[in-house]
Amino acid sequence: MRVTQTLLSDRAMAALRESLGRMAKTQNQLGTGRRINTPSDDPAGHSTATRLTARVATLDQYDRQAAAAQAPLTATNDLLDTLGSLSARAQELAVAGANGGLGAGERAGMATEVNQILEEVVGTGNTSEHGRYLLGGQDTRTAPLNVTRNVNGDITGVTWNPRGVDGTIDATVSDGVTVQTNVGGTAVMGADTDPTFLPTLLIQLRDALTTNNQAGVSAVIDQFQTVTARLSGAQSLVGSQLQTLDRTAAANDTARTAAKAALSAIVDADVAKVAVDLSQQEAIYQAALHAASQAIQPSLLEFLK
Amino acid sequence: MSGLFQLIGAGARSMGAAQLAQATVGNNAANASTPGYSRRRVNLVEAPSVKLAGGVFGTGVSAASVVRLRSAFIDSQRRADSQELNYSQAQSRLLDQLDSLLGPTGDNGLGNALNGLFGAFGDLASHPEDAAARQALVGQGQGFADAVRQTRDRLDRMESDAFDTIGIRVAEVNSTAQRLAEINRQTLAGSPDPSLQDEQDRLVDRLGELIGVRATTRSDGTVQVVVDGTGLQLVDGAQTTALSVTGTPTGGTVSLTVGGTTLVNPRGEIGGLAHMRNSSVDGLPAAINTLDSFASGVIAAVNRVHASGSGLTLAQSVTGSVSVANPAATLNSAGLWMTPTSGTLNIGVFDASGNFVSSGSVAVDPSTMSLNSLATAIGALPNTSASVVGGRLVISATNPANRIAFGPDSSDSLVALGVNGFFTGTDAASIQVSSTLQATPDLIAAARANFNASGIGAGDNRNAIALAALGTTRFLAGGTQTPDEALGAFGADIGTWARSASTRTSTQQALLDAADAQLQQESGVNLDEELADMVKYQHAYEASAKYISTVNSMIDSLMGIL
């Protein structure tokens, strides 16, 4: 084979170019910490990584939605606690008021307290959290309870928002898992046409106490059982939703850890291995440089005097 | 006596031959690294002998000719490799751009924008009454639309860049062909000239890199060039036929013709660019089609859910964003970007405070109904009027104080006509968040209207939940891919094309390197050889000079006798 200087230097240059190209790729991996920097580095891996990135984003979004659902549920839980203790106090007053030994003056005093409880119940029923009425169903911007008062300012009638207060508001907190973030108004206090509708019951009790109507007071006592049962039903609904939130938060965490681990395994460069590769390639590059300088240098010119 | 003078002549002739040989050696050494230079040799032949009384005697050496050392076989092989290399290199360059356009995972502009969009739908579901959540959704939606449009724009620009480059290269082919024809003319006029032959080879090489050619050298020294794989002549003797390109910078196909005949599968750089510009399998049109169907799939799915929902506030009048050229044509033949199906469309009317007024439904049959007759049917609903303005459907509440709300639409006509959509536009080039929603984010449909006394609740998030759920729903590619899976597949396609083009390029580069080495073996200049030759011819020259001086002193001796 006939070898020329151009051939030698071309070959040396080609070897250097290739060696430098490999080093650039390795250095890029080391610099970015990623094994896949463009789709062509690993088309299938890139596609999987795109999906896993979206998966992690979805799980993060579930967390945000769960956090957003937590607030109204906790507030509703507190609201139900308040209503529970108010109705328990009203029930105590009803039992005491039914006692035959009481006089009109004592019953009138109790009536004042029941009236106070009624105001608090209506106020609690119209609680809003971050501008959303908790018991308003989907109509979260309209106060759910409408109040009618007489000339003395006493409440004489309470009705629900006529558009309805039972629309559910759901939140998706994991794949296929939704929680109900609100409780319908009628599930908490009953329909406003129901005789056991809590405000109606309290008005009835107050009026019976005011008019010193012992029989009227006694008639109310048993109705409180329905009220209590309804409240505890609502509380267990809210409690189970809060439990679902806790459970899915743990499940989402596990899923996220798995997705991130898989993503890292596909995308991240094995830094130790890449660093070793790089120093190997550096050595090869230097050897190629040395060989090129040795091969290109000599010519007959140096030996002709 | 005459014999002695003849000897001086022979010596002088030999000195001349050595001088010529030395000149060739010097030229070789000087051009050792000149591209396309073929080393040359002086053909030395013995000068004609003379018959003298004592027998036949030589009269020295003479330089018969200067020849180039070059093999036509290696040349044609090298050209075949070079045209394929340039073909895949041109593709590889464009595909590398595409590849880096999609960039690293995670930082992937499109993927992030997509996750941001569906995340914002989820946030809207968490806070349907919240103005900030709506504003953020508009921002994320616009971010997604921008990312899609920018990607499409880059693809369009790559198409027009490829088209421009093809134009420049075609002009270069034609000027190179003309230059070659000019050299052919000079060759016909004069005697064989190694430097003209080198120039011919250089020009043919360049034509091969550009379009892929086969060349034949005629006995008269002229070169005939045809486009590889065809019989179409670019250069024949002093004649040239122009290569021309037709097409538009973006869209459509680019075709190359020689003398009116279209080249089927041109090679070389032009061929590679034309392939990228035309191929709907692994070229730019394929990437554009994939991106367009991704965008129109997302637009259709999001709008389908959005169109049947209601916002915090409602509009008195709603105008479709898609226009129809002929409103009298049936909906399935009106050239809509997606065809409505047979189904029912529900429309309700509410008063300004959100109290329910009336509702009604229209049965849509796209094979018999035109846009005009659809408008008539909607206008017949209670308290509703509808018209067609500039090819767009306009639906209004008849009483200006009332508002329009949409219910379930199994006919997809709202989506097809762009009514009450989240996005406007129909593909990757035109996708936008509806300007109506950008101006009034309260119109974003997080809720679903109840066509009864319950009306629309501010906290109703049923539609927003359905919108957010699209992020993990397989509605693309015929119901087989979620949006992120579709993006992943898009990246995988482009990555695979780029990878195979770069593999082809390095294979072709290796083949060309081998062919170059062969060419070097045949035609390259080895400086050691040239230096050895230089010494050799120096000695020959010195010997001839010494010979002349010896003969001269012989003549002197002879003269001394006289």
mmCIF file of N, CA and C in Angstrom, chain B residues 465-504:
data_model
loop_
_atom_site.group_PDB
_atom_site.id
_atom_site.type_symbol
_atom_site.label_atom_id
_atom_site.label_comp_id
_atom_site.label_asym_id
_atom_site.label_seq_id
_atom_site.Cartn_x
_atom_site.Cartn_y
_atom_site.Cartn_z
ATOM 1 N N ILE B 465 -63.572 19.347 36.861
ATOM 2 C CA ILE B 465 -63.035 18.015 37.158
ATOM 3 C C ILE B 465 -62.906 17.215 35.866
ATOM 4 N N ALA B 466 -63.946 17.319 35.001
ATOM 5 C CA ALA B 466 -63.901 16.582 33.734
ATOM 6 C C ALA B 466 -62.760 17.093 32.855
ATOM 7 N N LEU B 467 -62.507 18.401 32.875
ATOM 8 C CA LEU B 467 -61.405 18.971 32.076
ATOM 9 C C LEU B 467 -60.063 18.476 32.590
ATOM 10 N N ALA B 468 -59.904 18.484 33.939
ATOM 11 C CA ALA B 468 -58.635 18.046 34.519
ATOM 12 C C ALA B 468 -58.408 16.571 34.241
ATOM 13 N N ALA B 469 -59.509 15.791 34.220
ATOM 14 C CA ALA B 469 -59.378 14.346 34.009
ATOM 15 C C ALA B 469 -58.867 14.019 32.610
ATOM 16 N N LEU B 470 -59.024 14.960 31.652
ATOM 17 C CA LEU B 470 -58.536 14.712 30.288
ATOM 18 C C LEU B 470 -57.029 14.468 30.278
ATOM 19 N N GLY B 471 -56.336 15.062 31.259
ATOM 20 C CA GLY B 471 -54.876 14.911 31.314
ATOM 21 C C GLY B 471 -54.434 13.471 31.430
ATOM 22 N N THR B 472 -55.288 12.628 31.990
ATOM 23 C CA THR B 472 -54.911 11.215 32.129
ATOM 24 C C THR B 472 -55.854 10.322 31.332
ATOM 25 N N THR B 473 -56.529 10.911 30.336
ATOM 26 C CA THR B 473 -57.472 10.130 29.527
ATOM 27 C C THR B 473 -56.854 9.842 28.165
ATOM 28 N N ARG B 474 -57.070 8.619 27.673
ATOM 29 C CA ARG B 474 -56.534 8.279 26.347
ATOM 30 C C ARG B 474 -57.532 8.720 25.288
ATOM 31 N N PHE B 475 -57.370 9.922 24.779
ATOM 32 C CA PHE B 475 -58.291 10.400 23.744
ATOM 33 C C PHE B 475 -57.576 10.685 22.436
ATOM 34 N N LEU B 476 -56.239 10.537 22.425
ATOM 35 C CA LEU B 476 -55.493 10.844 21.194
ATOM 36 C C LEU B 476 -55.145 9.548 20.455
ATOM 37 N N ALA B 477 -54.725 9.717 19.200
ATOM 38 C CA ALA B 477 -54.328 8.581 18.355
ATOM 39 C C ALA B 477 -55.396 7.492 18.375
ATOM 40 N N GLY B 478 -56.644 7.879 18.105
ATOM 41 C CA GLY B 478 -57.739 6.921 18.064
ATOM 42 C C GLY B 478 -58.045 6.329 19.424
ATOM 43 N N GLY B 479 -57.875 7.134 20.472
ATOM 44 C CA GLY B 479 -58.227 6.660 21.810
ATOM 45 C C GLY B 479 -57.193 5.735 22.428
ATOM 46 N N THR B 480 -55.928 5.829 21.982
ATOM 47 C CA THR B 480 -54.911 4.929 22.535
ATOM 48 C C THR B 480 -53.859 5.671 23.356
ATOM 49 N N GLN B 481 -53.849 7.006 23.287
ATOM 50 C CA GLN B 481 -52.778 7.733 23.966
ATOM 51 C C GLN B 481 -53.320 8.888 24.800
ATOM 52 N N THR B 482 -52.740 9.056 26.008
ATOM 53 C CA THR B 482 -52.991 10.268 26.776
ATOM 54 C C THR B 482 -52.156 11.369 26.127
ATOM 55 N N PRO B 483 -52.436 12.635 26.443
ATOM 56 C CA PRO B 483 -51.649 13.699 25.799
ATOM 57 C C PRO B 483 -50.145 13.551 26.038
ATOM 58 N N ASP B 484 -49.740 13.162 27.267
ATOM 59 C CA ASP B 484 -48.300 13.049 27.501
ATOM 60 C C ASP B 484 -47.719 11.847 26.772
ATOM 61 N N GLU B 485 -48.514 10.784 26.635
ATOM 62 C CA GLU B 485 -48.032 9.636 25.850
ATOM 63 C C GLU B 485 -47.861 10.028 24.392
ATOM 64 N N ALA B 486 -48.787 10.857 23.891
ATOM 65 C CA ALA B 486 -48.681 11.306 22.499
ATOM 66 C C ALA B 486 -47.420 12.144 22.304
ATOM 67 N N LEU B 487 -47.129 13.020 23.270
ATOM 68 C CA LEU B 487 -45.901 13.827 23.172
ATOM 69 C C LEU B 487 -44.677 12.930 23.240
ATOM 70 N N GLY B 488 -44.728 11.932 24.120
ATOM 71 C CA GLY B 488 -43.621 10.981 24.238
ATOM 72 C C GLY B 488 -43.381 10.267 22.919
ATOM 73 N N ALA B 489 -44.489 9.853 22.271
ATOM 74 C CA ALA B 489 -44.361 9.133 21.002
ATOM 75 C C ALA B 489 -43.797 10.056 19.923
ATOM 76 N N PHE B 490 -44.195 11.325 19.957
ATOM 77 C CA PHE B 490 -43.684 12.323 19.010
ATOM 78 C C PHE B 490 -42.163 12.438 19.161
ATOM 79 N N GLY B 491 -41.719 12.579 20.427
ATOM 80 C CA GLY B 491 -40.281 12.659 20.702
ATOM 81 C C GLY B 491 -39.557 11.403 20.259
ATOM 82 N N ALA B 492 -40.181 10.238 20.512
ATOM 83 C CA ALA B 492 -39.542 8.972 20.149
ATOM 84 C C ALA B 492 -39.380 8.874 18.633
ATOM 85 N N ASP B 493 -40.402 9.312 17.884
ATOM 86 C CA ASP B 493 -40.318 9.289 16.416
ATOM 87 C C ASP B 493 -39.131 10.115 15.946
ATOM 88 N N ILE B 494 -39.081 11.360 16.424
ATOM 89 C CA ILE B 494 -38.039 12.271 15.958
ATOM 90 C C ILE B 494 -36.673 11.783 16.401
ATOM 91 N N GLY B 495 -36.593 11.287 17.644
ATOM 92 C CA GLY B 495 -35.333 10.745 18.134
ATOM 93 C C GLY B 495 -34.858 9.590 17.276
ATOM 94 N N THR B 496 -35.797 8.717 16.867
ATOM 95 C CA THR B 496 -35.430 7.561 16.049
ATOM 96 C C THR B 496 -34.943 8.007 14.675
ATOM 97 N N TRP B 497 -35.642 8.972 14.076
ATOM 98 C CA TRP B 497 -35.209 9.468 12.756
ATOM 99 C C TRP B 497 -33.807 10.069 12.866
ATOM 100 N N ALA B 498 -33.614 10.919 13.891
ATOM 101 C CA ALA B 498 -32.336 11.607 14.026
ATOM 102 C C ALA B 498 -31.215 10.594 14.239
ATOM 103 N N ARG B 499 -31.530 9.579 15.064
ATOM 104 C CA ARG B 499 -30.522 8.571 15.367
ATOM 105 C C ARG B 499 -30.145 7.797 14.116
ATOM 106 N N SER B 500 -31.164 7.372 13.327
ATOM 107 C CA SER B 500 -30.831 6.538 12.177
ATOM 108 C C SER B 500 -30.127 7.380 11.117
ATOM 109 N N ALA B 501 -30.506 8.675 10.992
ATOM 110 C CA ALA B 501 -29.803 9.525 10.019
ATOM 111 C C ALA B 501 -28.350 9.704 10.436
ATOM 112 N N SER B 502 -28.097 9.836 11.747
ATOM 113 C CA SER B 502 -26.710 10.069 12.142
ATOM 114 C C SER B 502 -25.909 8.772 12.033
ATOM 115 N N THR B 503 -26.574 7.616 12.241
ATOM 116 C CA THR B 503 -25.876 6.342 12.027
ATOM 117 C C THR B 503 -25.511 6.181 10.557
ATOM 118 N N ARG B 504 -26.494 6.496 9.673
ATOM 119 C CA ARG B 504 -26.226 6.400 8.228
ATOM 120 C C ARG B 504 -25.075 7.323 7.857
#
